[in-house]
Coordinates of C-alpha atoms in Angstrom, one line a residue:
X1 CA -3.4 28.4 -24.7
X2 CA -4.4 25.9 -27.3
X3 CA -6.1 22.7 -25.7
X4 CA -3.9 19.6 -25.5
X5 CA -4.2 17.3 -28.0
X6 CA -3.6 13.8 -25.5
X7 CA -2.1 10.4 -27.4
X8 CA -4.3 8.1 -28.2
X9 CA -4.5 4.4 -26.9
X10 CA -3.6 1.8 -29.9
X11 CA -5.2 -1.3 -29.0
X12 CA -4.0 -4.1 -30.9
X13 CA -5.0 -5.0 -34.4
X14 CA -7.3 -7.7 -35.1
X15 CA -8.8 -7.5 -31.5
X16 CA -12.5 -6.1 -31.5
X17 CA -14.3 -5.4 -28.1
X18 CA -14.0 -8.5 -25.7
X19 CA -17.3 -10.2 -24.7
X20 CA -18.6 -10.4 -21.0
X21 CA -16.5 -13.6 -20.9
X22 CA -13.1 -12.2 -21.9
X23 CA -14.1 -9.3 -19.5
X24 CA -14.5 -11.7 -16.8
X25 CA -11.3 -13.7 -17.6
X26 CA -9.3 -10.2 -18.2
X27 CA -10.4 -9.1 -14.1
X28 CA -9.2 -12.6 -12.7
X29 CA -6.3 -12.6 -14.5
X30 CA -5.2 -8.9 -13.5
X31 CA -6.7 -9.7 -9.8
X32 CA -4.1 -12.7 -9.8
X33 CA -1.1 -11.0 -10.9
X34 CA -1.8 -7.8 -8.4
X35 CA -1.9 -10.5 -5.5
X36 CA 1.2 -11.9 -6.1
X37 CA 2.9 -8.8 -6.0
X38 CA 0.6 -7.4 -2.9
X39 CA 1.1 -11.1 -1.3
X40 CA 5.5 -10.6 -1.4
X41 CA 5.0 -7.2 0.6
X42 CA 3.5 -8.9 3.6
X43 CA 4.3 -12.2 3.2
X44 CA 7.9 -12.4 4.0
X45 CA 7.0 -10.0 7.6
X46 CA 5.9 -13.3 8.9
X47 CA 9.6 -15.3 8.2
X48 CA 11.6 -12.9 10.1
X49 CA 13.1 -15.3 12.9
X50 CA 13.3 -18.1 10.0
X51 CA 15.5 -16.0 8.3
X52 CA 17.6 -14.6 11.1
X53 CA 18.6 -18.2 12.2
X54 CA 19.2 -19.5 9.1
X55 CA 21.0 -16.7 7.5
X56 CA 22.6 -16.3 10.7
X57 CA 21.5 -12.2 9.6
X58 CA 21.0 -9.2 12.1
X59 CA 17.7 -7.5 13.2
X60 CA 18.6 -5.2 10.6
X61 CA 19.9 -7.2 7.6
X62 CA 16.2 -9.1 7.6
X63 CA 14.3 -5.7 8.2
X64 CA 16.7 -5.0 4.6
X65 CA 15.7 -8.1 3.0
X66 CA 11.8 -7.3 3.5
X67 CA 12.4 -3.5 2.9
X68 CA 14.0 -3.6 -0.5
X69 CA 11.5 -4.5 -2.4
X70 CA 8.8 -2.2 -1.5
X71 CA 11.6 0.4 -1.8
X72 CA 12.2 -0.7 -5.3
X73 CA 8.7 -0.9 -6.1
X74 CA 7.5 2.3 -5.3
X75 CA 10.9 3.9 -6.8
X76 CA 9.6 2.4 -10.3
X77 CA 6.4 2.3 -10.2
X78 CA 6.1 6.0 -12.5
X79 CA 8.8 5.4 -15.2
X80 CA 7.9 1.7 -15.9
X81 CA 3.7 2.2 -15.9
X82 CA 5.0 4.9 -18.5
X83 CA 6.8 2.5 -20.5
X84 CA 4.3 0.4 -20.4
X85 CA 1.8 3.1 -21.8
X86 CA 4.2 2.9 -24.8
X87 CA 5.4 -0.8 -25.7
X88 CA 1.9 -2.1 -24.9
X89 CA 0.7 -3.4 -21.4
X90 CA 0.1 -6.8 -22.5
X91 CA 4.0 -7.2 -23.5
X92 CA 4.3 -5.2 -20.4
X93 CA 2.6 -7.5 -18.5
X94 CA 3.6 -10.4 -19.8
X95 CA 7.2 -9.6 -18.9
X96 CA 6.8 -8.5 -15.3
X97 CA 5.0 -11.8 -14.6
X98 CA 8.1 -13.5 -16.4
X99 CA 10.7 -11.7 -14.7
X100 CA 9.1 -11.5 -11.1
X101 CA 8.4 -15.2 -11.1
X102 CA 12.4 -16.2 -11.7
X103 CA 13.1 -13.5 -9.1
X104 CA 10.2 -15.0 -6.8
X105 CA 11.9 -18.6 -7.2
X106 CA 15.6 -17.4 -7.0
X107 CA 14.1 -15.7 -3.6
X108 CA 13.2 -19.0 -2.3
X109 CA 16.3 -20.8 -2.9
X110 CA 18.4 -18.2 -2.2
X111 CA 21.4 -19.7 -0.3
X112 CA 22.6 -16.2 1.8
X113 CA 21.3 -13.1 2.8
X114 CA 22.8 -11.4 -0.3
X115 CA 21.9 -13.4 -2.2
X116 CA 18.1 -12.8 -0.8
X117 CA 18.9 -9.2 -0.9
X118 CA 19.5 -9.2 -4.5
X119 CA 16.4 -11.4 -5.4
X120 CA 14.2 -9.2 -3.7
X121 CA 15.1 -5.9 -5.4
X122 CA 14.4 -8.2 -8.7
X123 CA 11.2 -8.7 -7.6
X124 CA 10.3 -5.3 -6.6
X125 CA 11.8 -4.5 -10.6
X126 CA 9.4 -7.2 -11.6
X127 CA 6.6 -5.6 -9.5
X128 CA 6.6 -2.6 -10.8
X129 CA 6.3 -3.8 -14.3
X130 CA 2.8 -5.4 -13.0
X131 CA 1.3 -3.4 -10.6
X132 CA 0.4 -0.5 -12.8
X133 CA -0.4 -2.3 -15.8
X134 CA -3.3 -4.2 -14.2
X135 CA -5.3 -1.5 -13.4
X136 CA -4.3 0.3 -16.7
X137 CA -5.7 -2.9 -18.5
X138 CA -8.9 -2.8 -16.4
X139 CA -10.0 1.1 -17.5
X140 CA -8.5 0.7 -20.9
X141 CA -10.2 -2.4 -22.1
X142 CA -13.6 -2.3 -19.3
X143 CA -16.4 0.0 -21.0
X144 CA -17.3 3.0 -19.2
X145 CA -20.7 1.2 -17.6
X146 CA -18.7 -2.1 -15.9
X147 CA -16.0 0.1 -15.3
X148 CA -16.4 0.9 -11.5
X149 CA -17.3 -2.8 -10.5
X150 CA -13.6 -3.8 -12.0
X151 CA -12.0 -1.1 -10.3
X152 CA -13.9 -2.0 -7.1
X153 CA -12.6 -6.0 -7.6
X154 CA -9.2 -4.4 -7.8
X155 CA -8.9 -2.1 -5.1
X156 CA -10.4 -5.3 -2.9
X157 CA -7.5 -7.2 -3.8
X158 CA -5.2 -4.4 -3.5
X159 CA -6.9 -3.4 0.4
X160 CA -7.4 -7.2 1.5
X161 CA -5.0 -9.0 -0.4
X162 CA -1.9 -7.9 1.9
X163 CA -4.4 -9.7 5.1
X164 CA -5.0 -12.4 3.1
X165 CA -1.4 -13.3 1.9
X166 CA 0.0 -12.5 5.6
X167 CA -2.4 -15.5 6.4
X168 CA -1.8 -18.0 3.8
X169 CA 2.1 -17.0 4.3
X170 CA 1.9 -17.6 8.0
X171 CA -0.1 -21.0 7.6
X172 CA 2.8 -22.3 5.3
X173 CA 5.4 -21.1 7.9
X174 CA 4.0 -23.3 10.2
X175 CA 3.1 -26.5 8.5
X176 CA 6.1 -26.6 6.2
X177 CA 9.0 -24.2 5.8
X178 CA 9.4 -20.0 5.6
X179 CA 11.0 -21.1 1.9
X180 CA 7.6 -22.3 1.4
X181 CA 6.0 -19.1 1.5
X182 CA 7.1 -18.3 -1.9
X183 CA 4.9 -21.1 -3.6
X184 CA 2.1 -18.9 -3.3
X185 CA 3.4 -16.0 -5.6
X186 CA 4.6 -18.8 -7.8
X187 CA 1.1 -20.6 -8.1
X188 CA -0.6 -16.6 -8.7
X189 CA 1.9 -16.0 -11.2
X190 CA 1.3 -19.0 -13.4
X191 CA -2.5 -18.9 -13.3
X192 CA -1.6 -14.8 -14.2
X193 CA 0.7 -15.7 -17.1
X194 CA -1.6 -18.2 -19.0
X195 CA -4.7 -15.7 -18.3
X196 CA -2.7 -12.8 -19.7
X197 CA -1.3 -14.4 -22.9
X198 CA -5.1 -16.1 -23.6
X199 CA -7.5 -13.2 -22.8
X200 CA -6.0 -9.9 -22.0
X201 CA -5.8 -7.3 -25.4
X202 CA -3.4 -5.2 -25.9
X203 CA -3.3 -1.3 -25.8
X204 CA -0.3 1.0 -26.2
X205 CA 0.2 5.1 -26.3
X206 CA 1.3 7.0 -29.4
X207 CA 3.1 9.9 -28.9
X208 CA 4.4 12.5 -30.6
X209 CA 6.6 13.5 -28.2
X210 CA 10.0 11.2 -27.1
X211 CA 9.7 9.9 -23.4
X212 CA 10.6 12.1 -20.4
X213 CA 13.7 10.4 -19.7
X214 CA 14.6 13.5 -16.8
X215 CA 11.3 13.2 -15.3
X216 CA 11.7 9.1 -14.7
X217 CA 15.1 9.6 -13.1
X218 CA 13.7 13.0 -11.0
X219 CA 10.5 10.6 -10.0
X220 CA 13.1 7.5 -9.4
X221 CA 15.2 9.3 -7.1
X222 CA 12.9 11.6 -5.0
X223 CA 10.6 8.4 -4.1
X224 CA 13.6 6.3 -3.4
X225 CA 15.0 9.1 -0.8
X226 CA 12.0 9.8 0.5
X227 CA 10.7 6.1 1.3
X228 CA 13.9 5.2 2.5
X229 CA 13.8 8.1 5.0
X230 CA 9.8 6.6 6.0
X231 CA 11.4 3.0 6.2
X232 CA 15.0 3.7 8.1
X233 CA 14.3 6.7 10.2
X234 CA 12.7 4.5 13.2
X235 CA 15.4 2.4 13.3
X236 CA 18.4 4.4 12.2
X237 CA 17.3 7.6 13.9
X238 CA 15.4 10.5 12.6
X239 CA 18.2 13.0 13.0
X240 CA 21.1 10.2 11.8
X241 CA 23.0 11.5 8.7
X242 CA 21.8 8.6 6.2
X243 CA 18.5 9.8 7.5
X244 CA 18.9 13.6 7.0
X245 CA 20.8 13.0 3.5
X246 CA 18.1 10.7 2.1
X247 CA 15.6 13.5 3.1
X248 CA 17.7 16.4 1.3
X249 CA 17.7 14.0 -1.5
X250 CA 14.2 13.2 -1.4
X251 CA 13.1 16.5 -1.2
X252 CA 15.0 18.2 -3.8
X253 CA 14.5 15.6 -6.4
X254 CA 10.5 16.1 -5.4
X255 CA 10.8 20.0 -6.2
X256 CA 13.1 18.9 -9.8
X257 CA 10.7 16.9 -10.5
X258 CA 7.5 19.5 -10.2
X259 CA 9.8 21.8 -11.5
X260 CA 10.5 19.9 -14.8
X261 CA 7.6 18.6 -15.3
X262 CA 5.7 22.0 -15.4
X263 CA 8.7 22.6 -18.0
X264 CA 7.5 19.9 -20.4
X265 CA 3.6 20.4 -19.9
X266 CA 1.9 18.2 -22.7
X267 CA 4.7 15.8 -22.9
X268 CA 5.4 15.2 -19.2
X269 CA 5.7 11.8 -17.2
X270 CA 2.9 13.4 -14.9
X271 CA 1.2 16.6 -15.8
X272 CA 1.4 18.1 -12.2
X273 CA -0.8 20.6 -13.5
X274 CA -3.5 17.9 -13.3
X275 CA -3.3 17.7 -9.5
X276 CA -5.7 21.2 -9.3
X277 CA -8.6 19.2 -10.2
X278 CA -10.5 17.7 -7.4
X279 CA -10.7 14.3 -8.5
X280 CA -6.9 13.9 -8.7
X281 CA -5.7 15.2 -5.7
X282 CA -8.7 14.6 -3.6
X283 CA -8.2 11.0 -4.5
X284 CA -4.8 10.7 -3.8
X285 CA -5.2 12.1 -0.7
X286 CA -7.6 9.7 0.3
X287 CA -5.9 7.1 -0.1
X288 CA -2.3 8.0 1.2
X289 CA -4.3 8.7 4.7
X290 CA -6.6 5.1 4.4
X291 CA -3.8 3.3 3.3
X292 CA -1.0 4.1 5.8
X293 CA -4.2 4.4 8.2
X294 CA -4.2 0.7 7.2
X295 CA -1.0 -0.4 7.6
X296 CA 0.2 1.7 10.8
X297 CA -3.2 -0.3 12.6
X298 CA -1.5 -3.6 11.5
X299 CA 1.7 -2.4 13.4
X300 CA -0.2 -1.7 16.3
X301 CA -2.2 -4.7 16.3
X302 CA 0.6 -7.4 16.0
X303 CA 2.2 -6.9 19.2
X304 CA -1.4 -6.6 21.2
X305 CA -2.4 -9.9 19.9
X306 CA 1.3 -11.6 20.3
X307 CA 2.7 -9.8 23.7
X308 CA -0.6 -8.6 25.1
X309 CA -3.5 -11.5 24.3
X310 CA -0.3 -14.6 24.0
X311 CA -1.3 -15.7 20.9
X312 CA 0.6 -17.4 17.7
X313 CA 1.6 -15.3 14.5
X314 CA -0.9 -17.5 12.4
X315 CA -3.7 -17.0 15.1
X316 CA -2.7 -13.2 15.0
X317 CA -3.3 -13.4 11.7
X318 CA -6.2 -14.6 11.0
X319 CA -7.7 -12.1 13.6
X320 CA -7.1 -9.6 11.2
X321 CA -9.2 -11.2 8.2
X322 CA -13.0 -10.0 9.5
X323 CA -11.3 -6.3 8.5
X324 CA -10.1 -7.4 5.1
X325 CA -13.0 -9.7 4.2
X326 CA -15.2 -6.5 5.6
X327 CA -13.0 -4.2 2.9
X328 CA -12.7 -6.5 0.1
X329 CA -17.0 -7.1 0.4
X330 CA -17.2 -3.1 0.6
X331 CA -14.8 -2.2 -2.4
X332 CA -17.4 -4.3 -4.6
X333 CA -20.2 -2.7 -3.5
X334 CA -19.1 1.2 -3.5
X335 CA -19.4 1.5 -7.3
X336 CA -23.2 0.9 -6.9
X337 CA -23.6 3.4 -3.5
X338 CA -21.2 6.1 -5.8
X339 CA -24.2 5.6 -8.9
X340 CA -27.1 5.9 -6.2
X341 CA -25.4 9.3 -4.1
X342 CA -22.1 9.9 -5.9
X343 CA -18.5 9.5 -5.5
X344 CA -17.9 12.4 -3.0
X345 CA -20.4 10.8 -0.7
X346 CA -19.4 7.7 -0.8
X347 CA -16.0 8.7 -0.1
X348 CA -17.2 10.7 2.7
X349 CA -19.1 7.5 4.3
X350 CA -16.3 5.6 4.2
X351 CA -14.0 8.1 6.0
X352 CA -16.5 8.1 8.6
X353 CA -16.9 5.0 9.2
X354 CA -13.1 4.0 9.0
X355 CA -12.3 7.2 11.5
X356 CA -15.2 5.7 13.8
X357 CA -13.4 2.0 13.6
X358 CA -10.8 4.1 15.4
X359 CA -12.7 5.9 17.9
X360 CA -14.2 2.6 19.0
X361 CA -10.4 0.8 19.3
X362 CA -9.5 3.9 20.9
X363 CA -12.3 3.7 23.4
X364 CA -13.0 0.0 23.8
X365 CA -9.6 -1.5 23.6
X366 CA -8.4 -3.1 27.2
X367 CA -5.7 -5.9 27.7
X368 CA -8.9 -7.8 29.9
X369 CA -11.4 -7.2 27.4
X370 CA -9.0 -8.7 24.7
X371 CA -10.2 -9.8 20.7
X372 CA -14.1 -8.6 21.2
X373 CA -12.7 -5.3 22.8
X374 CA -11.4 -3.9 18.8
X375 CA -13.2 -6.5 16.7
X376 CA -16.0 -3.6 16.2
X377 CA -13.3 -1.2 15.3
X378 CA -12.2 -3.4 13.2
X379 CA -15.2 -3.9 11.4
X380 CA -16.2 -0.9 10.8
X381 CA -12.9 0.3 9.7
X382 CA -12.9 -2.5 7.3
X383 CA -16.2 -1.0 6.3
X384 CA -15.1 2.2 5.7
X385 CA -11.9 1.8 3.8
X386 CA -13.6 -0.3 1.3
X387 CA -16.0 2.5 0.9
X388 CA -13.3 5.2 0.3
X389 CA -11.0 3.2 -1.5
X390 CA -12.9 2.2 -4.5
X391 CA -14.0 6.3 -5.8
X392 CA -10.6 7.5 -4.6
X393 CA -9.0 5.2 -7.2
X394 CA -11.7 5.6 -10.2
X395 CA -11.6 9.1 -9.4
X396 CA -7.3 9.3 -9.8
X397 CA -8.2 7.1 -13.5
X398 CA -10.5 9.2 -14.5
X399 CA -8.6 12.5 -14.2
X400 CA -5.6 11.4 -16.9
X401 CA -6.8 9.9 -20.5
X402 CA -7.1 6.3 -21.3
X403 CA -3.6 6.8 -23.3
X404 CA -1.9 7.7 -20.0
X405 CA -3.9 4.6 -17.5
X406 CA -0.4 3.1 -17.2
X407 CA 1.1 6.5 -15.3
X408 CA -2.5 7.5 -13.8
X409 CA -2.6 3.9 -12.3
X410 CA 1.1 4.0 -11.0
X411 CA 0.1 7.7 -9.4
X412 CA -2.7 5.4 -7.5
X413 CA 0.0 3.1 -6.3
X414 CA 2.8 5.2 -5.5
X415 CA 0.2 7.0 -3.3
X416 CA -0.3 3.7 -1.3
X417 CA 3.1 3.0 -1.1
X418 CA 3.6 6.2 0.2
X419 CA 0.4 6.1 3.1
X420 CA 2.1 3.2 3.7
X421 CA 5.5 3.9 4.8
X422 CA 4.5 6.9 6.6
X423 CA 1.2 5.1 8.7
X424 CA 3.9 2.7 9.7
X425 CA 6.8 5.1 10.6
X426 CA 4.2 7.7 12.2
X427 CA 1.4 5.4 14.1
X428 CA 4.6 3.2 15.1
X429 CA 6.5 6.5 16.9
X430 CA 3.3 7.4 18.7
X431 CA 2.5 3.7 20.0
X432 CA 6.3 3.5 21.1
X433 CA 6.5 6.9 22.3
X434 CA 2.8 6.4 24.2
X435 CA 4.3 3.0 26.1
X436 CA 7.2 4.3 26.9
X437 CA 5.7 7.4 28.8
X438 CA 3.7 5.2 30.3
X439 CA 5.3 2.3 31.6
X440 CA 7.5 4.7 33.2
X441 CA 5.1 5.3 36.5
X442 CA 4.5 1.5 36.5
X443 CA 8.0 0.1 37.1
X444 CA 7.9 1.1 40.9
X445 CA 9.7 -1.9 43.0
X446 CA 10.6 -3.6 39.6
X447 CA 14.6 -4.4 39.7
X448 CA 16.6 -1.8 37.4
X449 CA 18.0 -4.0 34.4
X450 CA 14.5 -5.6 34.5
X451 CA 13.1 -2.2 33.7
X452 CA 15.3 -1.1 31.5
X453 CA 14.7 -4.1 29.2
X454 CA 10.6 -3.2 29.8
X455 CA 11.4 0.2 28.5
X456 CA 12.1 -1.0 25.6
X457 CA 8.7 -2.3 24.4
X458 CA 6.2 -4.8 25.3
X459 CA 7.5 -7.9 24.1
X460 CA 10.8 -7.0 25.6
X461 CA 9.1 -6.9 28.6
X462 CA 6.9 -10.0 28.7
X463 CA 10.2 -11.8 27.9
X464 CA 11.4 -10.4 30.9
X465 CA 8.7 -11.3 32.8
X466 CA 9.7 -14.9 33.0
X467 CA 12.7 -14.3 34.5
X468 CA 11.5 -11.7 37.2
X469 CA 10.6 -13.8 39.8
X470 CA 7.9 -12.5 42.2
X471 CA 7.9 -9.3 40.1
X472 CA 6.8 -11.4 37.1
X473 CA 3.1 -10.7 37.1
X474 CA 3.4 -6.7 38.2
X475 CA 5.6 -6.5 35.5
X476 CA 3.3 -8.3 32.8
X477 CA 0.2 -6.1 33.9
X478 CA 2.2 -2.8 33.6
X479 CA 3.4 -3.6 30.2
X480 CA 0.3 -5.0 29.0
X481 CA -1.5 -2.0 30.3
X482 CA 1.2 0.6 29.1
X483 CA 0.8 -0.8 25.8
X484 CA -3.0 -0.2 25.7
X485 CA -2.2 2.9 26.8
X486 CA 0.2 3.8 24.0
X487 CA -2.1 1.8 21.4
X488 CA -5.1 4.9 22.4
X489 CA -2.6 7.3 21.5
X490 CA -2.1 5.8 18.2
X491 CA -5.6 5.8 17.7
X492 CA -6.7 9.0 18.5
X493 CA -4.2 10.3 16.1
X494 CA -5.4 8.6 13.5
X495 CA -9.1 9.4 14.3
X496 CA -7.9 13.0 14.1
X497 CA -5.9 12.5 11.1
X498 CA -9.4 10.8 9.6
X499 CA -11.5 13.6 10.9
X500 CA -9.4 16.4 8.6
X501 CA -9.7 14.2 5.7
X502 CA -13.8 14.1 6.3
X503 CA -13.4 18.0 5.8
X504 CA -11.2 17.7 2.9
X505 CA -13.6 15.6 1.1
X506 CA -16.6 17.2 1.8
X507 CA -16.0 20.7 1.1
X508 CA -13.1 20.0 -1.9
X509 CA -13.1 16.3 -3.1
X510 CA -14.2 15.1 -6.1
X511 CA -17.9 16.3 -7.9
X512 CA -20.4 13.5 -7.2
X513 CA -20.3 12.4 -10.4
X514 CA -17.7 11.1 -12.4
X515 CA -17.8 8.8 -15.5
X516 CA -14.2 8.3 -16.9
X517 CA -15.7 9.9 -20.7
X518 CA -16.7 13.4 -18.6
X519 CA -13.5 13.3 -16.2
X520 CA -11.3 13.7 -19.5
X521 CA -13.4 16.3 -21.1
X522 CA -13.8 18.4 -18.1
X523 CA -9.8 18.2 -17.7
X524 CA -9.3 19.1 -21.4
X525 CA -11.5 22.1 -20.9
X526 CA -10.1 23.0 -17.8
X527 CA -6.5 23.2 -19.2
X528 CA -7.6 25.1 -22.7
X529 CA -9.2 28.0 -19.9
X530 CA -6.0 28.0 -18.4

């Protein structure tokens, strides 16, 4: 087998190398447009009453309105990073600012839930057309040696931006309006679009070969089906027909996919073949685990600051920010710690770390013992994931050429889309399953329809607590307790799930060192063995 001849980046003529200024202005202007679009995933989690009322919508029209656009996201994240690859990422750029800004603003005045609906699958279109390109633009325009400290800036933003735009969003719930909520995309957005146009250069893939049209639509639909499944099973069912047919669907557009892609090798979407080296796939791993790690802990922690300590969504909220300030102040150091022992190791630490965060939440956790009862976890797993994050990511970059950033970077994001949706769905199932097995030998004496609403989960139960009369307080402690005792579930299994990926890294993730230059080389020679 000949070696592949990969296409070559075109930056844009008349630009020369940009200066430590432009570099600097280039990283806050990606960093702002990446929170915008990380800020609308979380943001609108915090409106969901707000919305209800005024929309006069059901439980599951609002979970819709908030699902839609991470579905639509995640669904285009491949195809459009690859366009972007070809027309240039600075047009590309440019335009998903443009387009997910009108979207943002047509969000915030939207007059129904449809309407709502409809904006929100916009913005998830508009999303996609940024979120791949602003890591693209950092490792094709950073040189190799400043490289890892961009990357690290980003995957802070990307870790701790979703904490950090939860709080801002919640603050402006409560001193203005949920409509409000919006005006922080809006502001990001504007800052993003002057930045980009003044200081970002261009670069752009040239290609023999015509786009993979059949593998964008294979990649479209197998994500769609299969993040739908993550995102409707709890509520719909797991064995409901929607459910099993979005699988089916999933699944077999997954194996089309693989299938076709092996089919068109050198001038594939994705070169699955590219998934046998360690940095690829052992980064990806990583961060499917750490990231729906992540977000199934934020499940689990809402409801015991809210049902079990009393406290307000913005209070909640906040509680949460030692662990992202903790991962956004790690991610910027790791690139240094992966120069001084490598990538592998520094991966390794941080899985350690972040699967002791959940031992000690696990162990220390107690309705009496409250907020200082998991703020170590927290810490430490804050810690740890920004640690892990930051190598995963330069590690998934480094295994595609600079020509392909825009699909190598939307690889890294599908893969936290994905860890997402299935931490929630499956650290979710296991708290609710957990509480409801054991709130079932606390309910002794407790009138029947009282229990029956308890069964159904803790704040149903504190809700009925003020209306159960001398009953009131039994029934507070068992739920309150039941919970904890659901939440240690959750958190074992993720220590456990942590504790594999330790292995996996330390016996088959990625060679301590790995400079972007070497990554490709080694890859080139790999597939010319082959």
């Amino acid at each position: 087998m000949s070696t592949p001849q990969p296409p070559q980046a075109a930056p844009a003529s008349g630009e020369g190398s940009p200066d430590a200024r432009q570099l600097r202005t280039v990283l806050i202007a990606v960093s702002l447009a990446l929170m915008s679009v990380i800020a609308s995933v979380s943001g609108l989690n915090v409106a969901q009453t707000h919305m209800a009322v005024e929309f006069g919508a059901s439980q599951n029209t609002v979970l819709w309105i908030i699902n839609i656009y991470t579905l639509a996201l995640a669904a285009l994240l491949l195809p459009l990073g690859a366009i972007g690859d070809r027309l240039g990422r600075k047009p590309m750029l440019l335009a998903g600012l443009g387009f997910f800004g009108v979207a943002t603003v047509v969000s915030a005045l939207a007059p129904t839930a449809e309407v709502m609906i409809a904006a929100r699958v916009a913005s998830g279109i508009g999303a996609a057309m940024i979120m791949p390109i602003t890591l693209a633009v950092i490792t094709s325009t950073f040189p190799e040696e400043q490289r890892g400290k961009a990357i690290g800036v980003w995957t802070g933003v990307a870790g701790g931006g979703g904490i950090l735009g939860m709080f801002l969003s919640a603050l402006l719930v409560d001193v203005a309006s949920w409509r409000w909520l919006f005006a922080l995309p809006v502001a990001l957005i504007l800052a993003a679009l002057a930045m980009t146009a003044k200081s970002v250069p261009n670069s752009r893939e040239t290609s023999a070969h015509r786009f993979d049209t059949a593998g964008a639509l294979l990649s479209t639909l197998a994500v769609t089906g299969l993040i739908f499944v993550l995102q409707e099973g709890p509520e719909r069912g797991w064995t409901a027909p929607v459910t099993l047919i979005s699988l089916a669907v999933g699944l077999l557009a997954a194996i089309g996919f693989v299938a076709w892609e092996l089919h068109r090798r050198d001038s594939a979407l994705l070169d699955v073949r590219l998934f046998r080296e360690r940095g690829l796939s052992g980064g990806s791993i990583t961060l499917l685990v750490v990231f729906g790690v992540q977000a199934g802990i934020g499940v689990v922690l809402f409801p015991f600051f809210q049902a079990v300590l009393g406290w307000s969504g913005l209070l909640s909220t906040a509680a949460m920010m030692p662990m992202a300030v903790m991962m956004m102040a790690t991610s910027g150091l790791a690139p240094k710690l992966a120069a001084g022992i490598g990538s592998r190791s520094t991966m390794a630490a941080g899985i350690a770390l972040a699967g002791l965060g959940l031992v000690l939440m696990a162990l220390l956790a107690s309705a009496k013992g409250g907020y200082l009862s998991i703020l170590p976890g927290l810490l430490a797993m804050g810690l740890g994931m920004g640690l892990s994050m930051t190598p995963s990511t330069t590690a998934i970059t480094a295994s595609l050429p600079r020509a392909k950033q825009g699909v190598a970077s939307a690889l890294n994001d599908v893969t936290r889309e994905f860890g997402t949706a299935l931490g929630v769905a499956l650290l979710g199932a296991l708290l609710a399953n957990g509480y409801r097995s054991a709130i079932d030998n606390r309910l002794h004496g407790i009138p029947q329809g009282t229990a029956d609403t308890a069964r159904d989960g803790v704040a149903n139960a504190v809700e009925a607590a003020s209306n159960a009369g001398p009953h009131a307080q039994d029934l507070l402690h068992a739920a309150q307790q039941s919970f904890v005792d659901g939440w240690q579930q959750s958190m074992w299994a993720g220590a456990a799930v942590m504790g594999a990926l330790l292995v996996y890294i330390v016996f088959r993730g990625p060679k301590n060192t790995t400079p972007a230059v070497t990554a490709e080389a080694e890859t080139a020679e790999t597939l010319a063995a082959r």
